[in-house]
Amino acid sequence: MLPTLRTSSRVRIHSSSKRNAFWCTFWNMILMIFNTFMDVLYLAATSVSLKDPDTPIKGSSQSWYAKKRMVHKLINLNDVKLVKTAMNTVNLTLVPSMTSYMFGVTEAGLFHCLNIG
């Protein structure tokens, strides 16, 4: 013969704890709506007040209709390796890459061009 299983007794939740749970949930919803509203307000204020700085890359208002030019240059890999060794940098990534050095050279060139004018 099998032993009888004890039936689980239902835990009674007091009405005061139900009320507290309701008000906590309600208050969290109010806070979430308020914070979302404030985030949207900050986003709108930021997008209205910020403007791109005038740089030679930005161009004038009529430059949208001007003919676009593409710069294309082939660079010898030995020149890139020469720049890498001349800079004497330590690569902190696991896989050394020439791409990071190319981005650095490009960034330095753009920075130089934009700060001269």
Short mmCIF file of N, CA and C in Angstrom, two decimals:
data_model
loop_
_atom_site.label_atom_id
_atom_site.label_comp_id
_atom_site.label_asym_id
_atom_site.label_seq_id
_atom_site.Cartn_x
_atom_site.Cartn_y
_atom_site.Cartn_z
N MET A 1 0.84 -1.17 0.00
CA MET A 1 0.00 0.00 0.00
C MET A 1 0.89 1.25 0.00
N LEU A 2 0.49 2.25 -0.78
CA LEU A 2 1.24 3.50 -0.89
C LEU A 2 0.87 4.46 0.22
N PRO A 3 1.85 5.24 0.65
CA PRO A 3 1.51 6.23 1.68
C PRO A 3 0.68 7.35 1.08
N THR A 4 -0.10 7.96 1.86
CA THR A 4 -0.93 9.07 1.38
C THR A 4 -0.09 10.33 1.30
N LEU A 5 -0.36 11.12 0.27
CA LEU A 5 0.36 12.39 0.08
C LEU A 5 -0.38 13.50 0.79
N ARG A 6 0.37 14.33 1.38
CA ARG A 6 -0.22 15.45 2.09
C ARG A 6 -0.63 16.51 1.09
N THR A 7 -1.79 17.00 1.18
CA THR A 7 -2.25 18.05 0.27
C THR A 7 -1.68 19.37 0.73
N SER A 8 -1.31 20.18 -0.26
CA SER A 8 -0.72 21.46 0.12
C SER A 8 -1.82 22.42 0.51
N SER A 9 -1.57 23.10 1.58
CA SER A 9 -2.55 24.09 2.02
C SER A 9 -2.26 25.40 1.31
N ARG A 10 -3.27 26.08 0.93
CA ARG A 10 -3.12 27.35 0.22
C ARG A 10 -2.65 28.43 1.17
N VAL A 11 -1.69 29.18 0.69
CA VAL A 11 -1.20 30.29 1.50
C VAL A 11 -2.13 31.47 1.25
N ARG A 12 -2.66 31.99 2.30
CA ARG A 12 -3.58 33.11 2.16
C ARG A 12 -2.77 34.41 2.11
N ILE A 13 -3.08 35.19 1.12
CA ILE A 13 -2.43 36.49 0.98
C ILE A 13 -3.36 37.53 1.58
N HIS A 14 -2.83 38.29 2.49
CA HIS A 14 -3.64 39.30 3.14
C HIS A 14 -3.97 40.41 2.16
N SER A 15 -5.07 41.03 2.35
CA SER A 15 -5.49 42.10 1.44
C SER A 15 -4.54 43.29 1.51
N SER A 16 -3.88 43.49 2.63
CA SER A 16 -2.95 44.62 2.73
C SER A 16 -1.72 44.39 1.86
N SER A 17 -1.22 43.16 1.77
CA SER A 17 -0.07 42.89 0.91
C SER A 17 -0.47 42.97 -0.56
N LYS A 18 -1.71 42.60 -0.91
CA LYS A 18 -2.19 42.78 -2.28
C LYS A 18 -2.24 44.26 -2.62
N ARG A 19 -2.70 45.03 -1.68
CA ARG A 19 -2.81 46.48 -1.90
C ARG A 19 -1.42 47.08 -2.08
N ASN A 20 -0.46 46.64 -1.24
CA ASN A 20 0.91 47.15 -1.37
C ASN A 20 1.52 46.77 -2.71
N ALA A 21 1.28 45.56 -3.15
CA ALA A 21 1.81 45.12 -4.44
C ALA A 21 1.20 45.95 -5.57
N PHE A 22 -0.08 46.23 -5.47
CA PHE A 22 -0.73 47.05 -6.50
C PHE A 22 -0.11 48.44 -6.55
N TRP A 23 0.07 49.08 -5.39
CA TRP A 23 0.60 50.44 -5.37
C TRP A 23 2.07 50.48 -5.81
N CYS A 24 2.83 49.46 -5.46
CA CYS A 24 4.23 49.41 -5.93
C CYS A 24 4.29 49.27 -7.45
N THR A 25 3.45 48.41 -8.00
CA THR A 25 3.40 48.25 -9.45
C THR A 25 2.94 49.54 -10.11
N PHE A 26 1.92 50.16 -9.56
CA PHE A 26 1.40 51.42 -10.11
C PHE A 26 2.47 52.51 -10.07
N TRP A 27 3.18 52.61 -8.95
CA TRP A 27 4.22 53.63 -8.81
C TRP A 27 5.37 53.38 -9.80
N ASN A 28 5.76 52.13 -9.98
CA ASN A 28 6.82 51.82 -10.95
C ASN A 28 6.39 52.17 -12.37
N MET A 29 5.12 51.96 -12.71
CA MET A 29 4.63 52.33 -14.04
C MET A 29 4.66 53.84 -14.22
N ILE A 30 4.26 54.58 -13.20
CA ILE A 30 4.30 56.05 -13.27
C ILE A 30 5.73 56.53 -13.46
N LEU A 31 6.68 55.96 -12.71
CA LEU A 31 8.09 56.34 -12.85
C LEU A 31 8.63 56.00 -14.24
N MET A 32 8.25 54.85 -14.78
CA MET A 32 8.72 54.47 -16.11
C MET A 32 8.17 55.42 -17.17
N ILE A 33 6.90 55.79 -17.07
CA ILE A 33 6.32 56.74 -18.03
C ILE A 33 6.98 58.10 -17.90
N PHE A 34 7.23 58.55 -16.69
CA PHE A 34 7.87 59.85 -16.48
C PHE A 34 9.29 59.86 -17.03
N ASN A 35 10.06 58.81 -16.75
CA ASN A 35 11.44 58.74 -17.25
C ASN A 35 11.48 58.65 -18.77
N THR A 36 10.56 57.91 -19.36
CA THR A 36 10.49 57.84 -20.82
C THR A 36 10.17 59.21 -21.41
N PHE A 37 9.23 59.91 -20.81
CA PHE A 37 8.88 61.25 -21.27
C PHE A 37 10.08 62.20 -21.16
N MET A 38 10.81 62.12 -20.07
CA MET A 38 11.97 63.00 -19.91
C MET A 38 13.07 62.65 -20.93
N ASP A 39 13.27 61.38 -21.22
CA ASP A 39 14.25 60.98 -22.22
C ASP A 39 13.88 61.51 -23.60
N VAL A 40 12.61 61.44 -23.95
CA VAL A 40 12.15 61.97 -25.25
C VAL A 40 12.33 63.48 -25.27
N LEU A 41 12.04 64.14 -24.18
CA LEU A 41 12.21 65.59 -24.10
C LEU A 41 13.68 65.99 -24.25
N TYR A 42 14.59 65.27 -23.58
CA TYR A 42 16.03 65.55 -23.72
C TYR A 42 16.51 65.28 -25.14
N LEU A 43 16.01 64.23 -25.77
CA LEU A 43 16.39 63.92 -27.14
C LEU A 43 15.93 65.03 -28.09
N ALA A 44 14.71 65.50 -27.92
CA ALA A 44 14.19 66.57 -28.77
C ALA A 44 14.98 67.86 -28.56
N ALA A 45 15.28 68.20 -27.32
CA ALA A 45 16.04 69.42 -27.04
C ALA A 45 17.45 69.33 -27.61
N THR A 46 18.06 68.18 -27.51
CA THR A 46 19.41 67.99 -28.04
C THR A 46 19.42 68.07 -29.55
N SER A 47 18.46 67.44 -30.20
CA SER A 47 18.44 67.45 -31.66
C SER A 47 18.11 68.82 -32.22
N VAL A 48 17.40 69.64 -31.48
CA VAL A 48 17.09 71.00 -31.96
C VAL A 48 18.29 71.92 -31.76
N SER A 49 19.01 71.76 -30.66
CA SER A 49 20.06 72.73 -30.34
C SER A 49 21.41 72.38 -30.94
N LEU A 50 21.68 71.13 -31.25
CA LEU A 50 23.00 70.78 -31.78
C LEU A 50 23.07 71.00 -33.28
N LYS A 51 24.24 71.42 -33.74
CA LYS A 51 24.47 71.64 -35.16
C LYS A 51 25.88 71.18 -35.48
N ASP A 52 26.06 70.62 -36.68
CA ASP A 52 27.39 70.19 -37.09
C ASP A 52 28.30 71.40 -37.21
N PRO A 53 29.55 71.29 -36.74
CA PRO A 53 30.48 72.42 -36.90
C PRO A 53 30.86 72.58 -38.37
N ASP A 54 31.18 73.80 -38.75
CA ASP A 54 31.57 74.08 -40.12
C ASP A 54 33.02 73.63 -40.33
N THR A 55 33.21 72.65 -41.18
CA THR A 55 34.53 72.14 -41.53
C THR A 55 34.60 72.03 -43.05
N PRO A 56 35.80 71.91 -43.59
CA PRO A 56 35.90 71.74 -45.05
C PRO A 56 35.21 70.46 -45.54
N ILE A 57 35.07 69.48 -44.69
CA ILE A 57 34.41 68.24 -45.11
C ILE A 57 32.91 68.46 -45.24
N LYS A 58 32.33 69.31 -44.41
CA LYS A 58 30.89 69.53 -44.43
C LYS A 58 30.45 70.17 -45.74
N GLY A 59 31.18 71.14 -46.23
CA GLY A 59 30.82 71.79 -47.48
C GLY A 59 29.73 72.83 -47.29
N SER A 60 29.39 73.49 -48.38
CA SER A 60 28.37 74.53 -48.32
C SER A 60 26.99 73.92 -48.58
N SER A 61 25.97 74.77 -48.54
CA SER A 61 24.62 74.26 -48.76
C SER A 61 24.40 73.84 -50.20
N GLN A 62 25.16 74.41 -51.15
CA GLN A 62 25.01 74.04 -52.55
C GLN A 62 25.86 72.83 -52.92
N SER A 63 26.68 72.33 -52.03
CA SER A 63 27.56 71.22 -52.36
C SER A 63 26.80 69.90 -52.56
N TRP A 64 25.54 69.87 -52.14
CA TRP A 64 24.74 68.67 -52.33
C TRP A 64 24.54 68.36 -53.82
N TYR A 65 24.46 69.44 -54.63
CA TYR A 65 24.19 69.26 -56.05
C TYR A 65 25.47 69.16 -56.88
N ALA A 66 26.61 69.39 -56.26
CA ALA A 66 27.87 69.35 -56.99
C ALA A 66 28.26 67.92 -57.32
N LYS A 67 29.12 67.77 -58.31
CA LYS A 67 29.59 66.45 -58.70
C LYS A 67 30.48 65.88 -57.60
N LYS A 68 30.24 64.64 -57.24
CA LYS A 68 31.01 64.00 -56.18
C LYS A 68 32.27 63.38 -56.74
N ARG A 69 33.33 63.40 -55.94
CA ARG A 69 34.60 62.80 -56.35
C ARG A 69 34.96 61.69 -55.39
N MET A 70 35.58 60.67 -55.93
CA MET A 70 36.02 59.54 -55.12
C MET A 70 37.54 59.49 -55.18
N VAL A 71 38.15 59.38 -54.01
CA VAL A 71 39.61 59.27 -53.96
C VAL A 71 39.95 57.79 -53.86
N HIS A 72 40.82 57.36 -54.74
CA HIS A 72 41.22 55.96 -54.77
C HIS A 72 42.74 55.91 -54.87
N LYS A 73 43.38 55.25 -53.93
CA LYS A 73 44.84 55.21 -53.90
C LYS A 73 45.28 53.82 -53.48
N LEU A 74 46.19 53.24 -54.25
CA LEU A 74 46.78 51.97 -53.88
C LEU A 74 48.06 52.24 -53.09
N ILE A 75 48.19 51.58 -51.96
CA ILE A 75 49.36 51.79 -51.10
C ILE A 75 50.09 50.47 -50.98
N ASN A 76 51.40 50.55 -51.06
CA ASN A 76 52.23 49.36 -50.94
C ASN A 76 52.22 48.88 -49.49
N LEU A 77 52.09 47.59 -49.29
CA LEU A 77 52.05 47.03 -47.94
C LEU A 77 53.37 47.24 -47.20
N ASN A 78 54.48 47.28 -47.92
CA ASN A 78 55.76 47.53 -47.28
C ASN A 78 55.82 48.93 -46.68
N ASP A 79 55.15 49.91 -47.34
CA ASP A 79 55.09 51.26 -46.78
C ASP A 79 54.30 51.28 -45.48
N VAL A 80 53.23 50.50 -45.43
CA VAL A 80 52.42 50.43 -44.21
C VAL A 80 53.24 49.79 -43.09
N LYS A 81 53.98 48.74 -43.41
CA LYS A 81 54.82 48.10 -42.40
C LYS A 81 55.92 49.04 -41.92
N LEU A 82 56.44 49.87 -42.83
CA LEU A 82 57.45 50.85 -42.45
C LEU A 82 56.88 51.87 -41.47
N VAL A 83 55.66 52.33 -41.74
CA VAL A 83 55.00 53.27 -40.83
C VAL A 83 54.76 52.60 -39.48
N LYS A 84 54.36 51.34 -39.50
CA LYS A 84 54.11 50.62 -38.25
C LYS A 84 55.37 50.52 -37.40
N THR A 85 56.48 50.17 -38.03
CA THR A 85 57.72 50.06 -37.26
C THR A 85 58.25 51.43 -36.85
N ALA A 86 58.02 52.45 -37.67
CA ALA A 86 58.49 53.79 -37.33
C ALA A 86 57.72 54.35 -36.14
N MET A 87 56.43 54.00 -36.05
CA MET A 87 55.62 54.50 -34.94
C MET A 87 55.98 53.79 -33.65
N ASN A 88 56.54 52.59 -33.74
CA ASN A 88 56.98 51.83 -32.57
C ASN A 88 55.84 51.69 -31.55
N THR A 89 54.70 51.25 -32.04
CA THR A 89 53.54 51.11 -31.16
C THR A 89 53.42 49.69 -30.67
N VAL A 90 52.71 49.53 -29.57
CA VAL A 90 52.44 48.22 -29.01
C VAL A 90 50.99 47.89 -29.35
N ASN A 91 50.78 46.77 -30.01
CA ASN A 91 49.44 46.36 -30.37
C ASN A 91 48.84 45.58 -29.21
N LEU A 92 47.73 46.09 -28.65
CA LEU A 92 47.12 45.46 -27.48
C LEU A 92 46.08 44.41 -27.85
N THR A 93 45.76 44.31 -29.13
CA THR A 93 44.77 43.31 -29.54
C THR A 93 45.44 41.95 -29.67
N LEU A 94 44.64 40.91 -29.72
CA LEU A 94 45.19 39.57 -29.83
C LEU A 94 45.71 39.29 -31.23
N VAL A 95 45.05 39.86 -32.23
CA VAL A 95 45.46 39.63 -33.61
C VAL A 95 45.98 40.95 -34.17
N PRO A 96 47.28 41.07 -34.42
CA PRO A 96 47.80 42.32 -34.98
C PRO A 96 47.23 42.54 -36.37
N SER A 97 46.89 43.77 -36.66
CA SER A 97 46.24 44.06 -37.92
C SER A 97 46.81 45.33 -38.53
N MET A 98 46.99 45.30 -39.84
CA MET A 98 47.43 46.50 -40.56
C MET A 98 46.30 47.51 -40.68
N THR A 99 45.07 47.02 -40.55
CA THR A 99 43.91 47.91 -40.69
C THR A 99 43.93 48.99 -39.62
N SER A 100 44.31 48.64 -38.39
CA SER A 100 44.34 49.64 -37.32
C SER A 100 45.37 50.72 -37.63
N TYR A 101 46.48 50.35 -38.22
CA TYR A 101 47.49 51.35 -38.58
C TYR A 101 47.01 52.22 -39.74
N MET A 102 46.29 51.62 -40.68
CA MET A 102 45.75 52.40 -41.79
C MET A 102 44.72 53.40 -41.30
N PHE A 103 43.87 52.97 -40.36
CA PHE A 103 42.90 53.90 -39.79
C PHE A 103 43.62 55.03 -39.04
N GLY A 104 44.67 54.70 -38.34
CA GLY A 104 45.43 55.73 -37.62
C GLY A 104 46.07 56.74 -38.55
N VAL A 105 46.65 56.26 -39.65
CA VAL A 105 47.27 57.17 -40.61
C VAL A 105 46.20 58.04 -41.27
N THR A 106 45.05 57.45 -41.61
CA THR A 106 43.97 58.22 -42.21
C THR A 106 43.43 59.26 -41.25
N GLU A 107 43.26 58.89 -39.99
CA GLU A 107 42.78 59.83 -38.99
C GLU A 107 43.76 60.98 -38.79
N ALA A 108 45.06 60.65 -38.75
CA ALA A 108 46.06 61.70 -38.58
C ALA A 108 46.06 62.65 -39.77
N GLY A 109 45.89 62.11 -40.98
CA GLY A 109 45.84 62.96 -42.16
C GLY A 109 44.63 63.88 -42.16
N LEU A 110 43.47 63.35 -41.80
CA LEU A 110 42.27 64.19 -41.73
C LEU A 110 42.41 65.24 -40.64
N PHE A 111 42.93 64.86 -39.50
CA PHE A 111 43.12 65.81 -38.40
C PHE A 111 44.05 66.93 -38.82
N HIS A 112 45.13 66.60 -39.53
CA HIS A 112 46.07 67.58 -40.00
C HIS A 112 45.42 68.53 -41.00
N CYS A 113 44.66 67.97 -41.95
CA CYS A 113 44.00 68.81 -42.96
C CYS A 113 42.96 69.73 -42.35
N LEU A 114 42.20 69.25 -41.38
CA LEU A 114 41.13 70.06 -40.82
C LEU A 114 41.65 71.13 -39.86
N ASN A 115 42.78 70.90 -39.24
CA ASN A 115 43.31 71.89 -38.29
C ASN A 115 44.19 72.93 -38.94
N ILE A 116 44.59 72.74 -40.18
CA ILE A 116 45.40 73.76 -40.85
C ILE A 116 44.56 74.95 -41.22
N GLY A 117 43.35 74.69 -41.76
CA GLY A 117 42.50 75.77 -42.25
C GLY A 117 41.88 76.45 -41.13
#
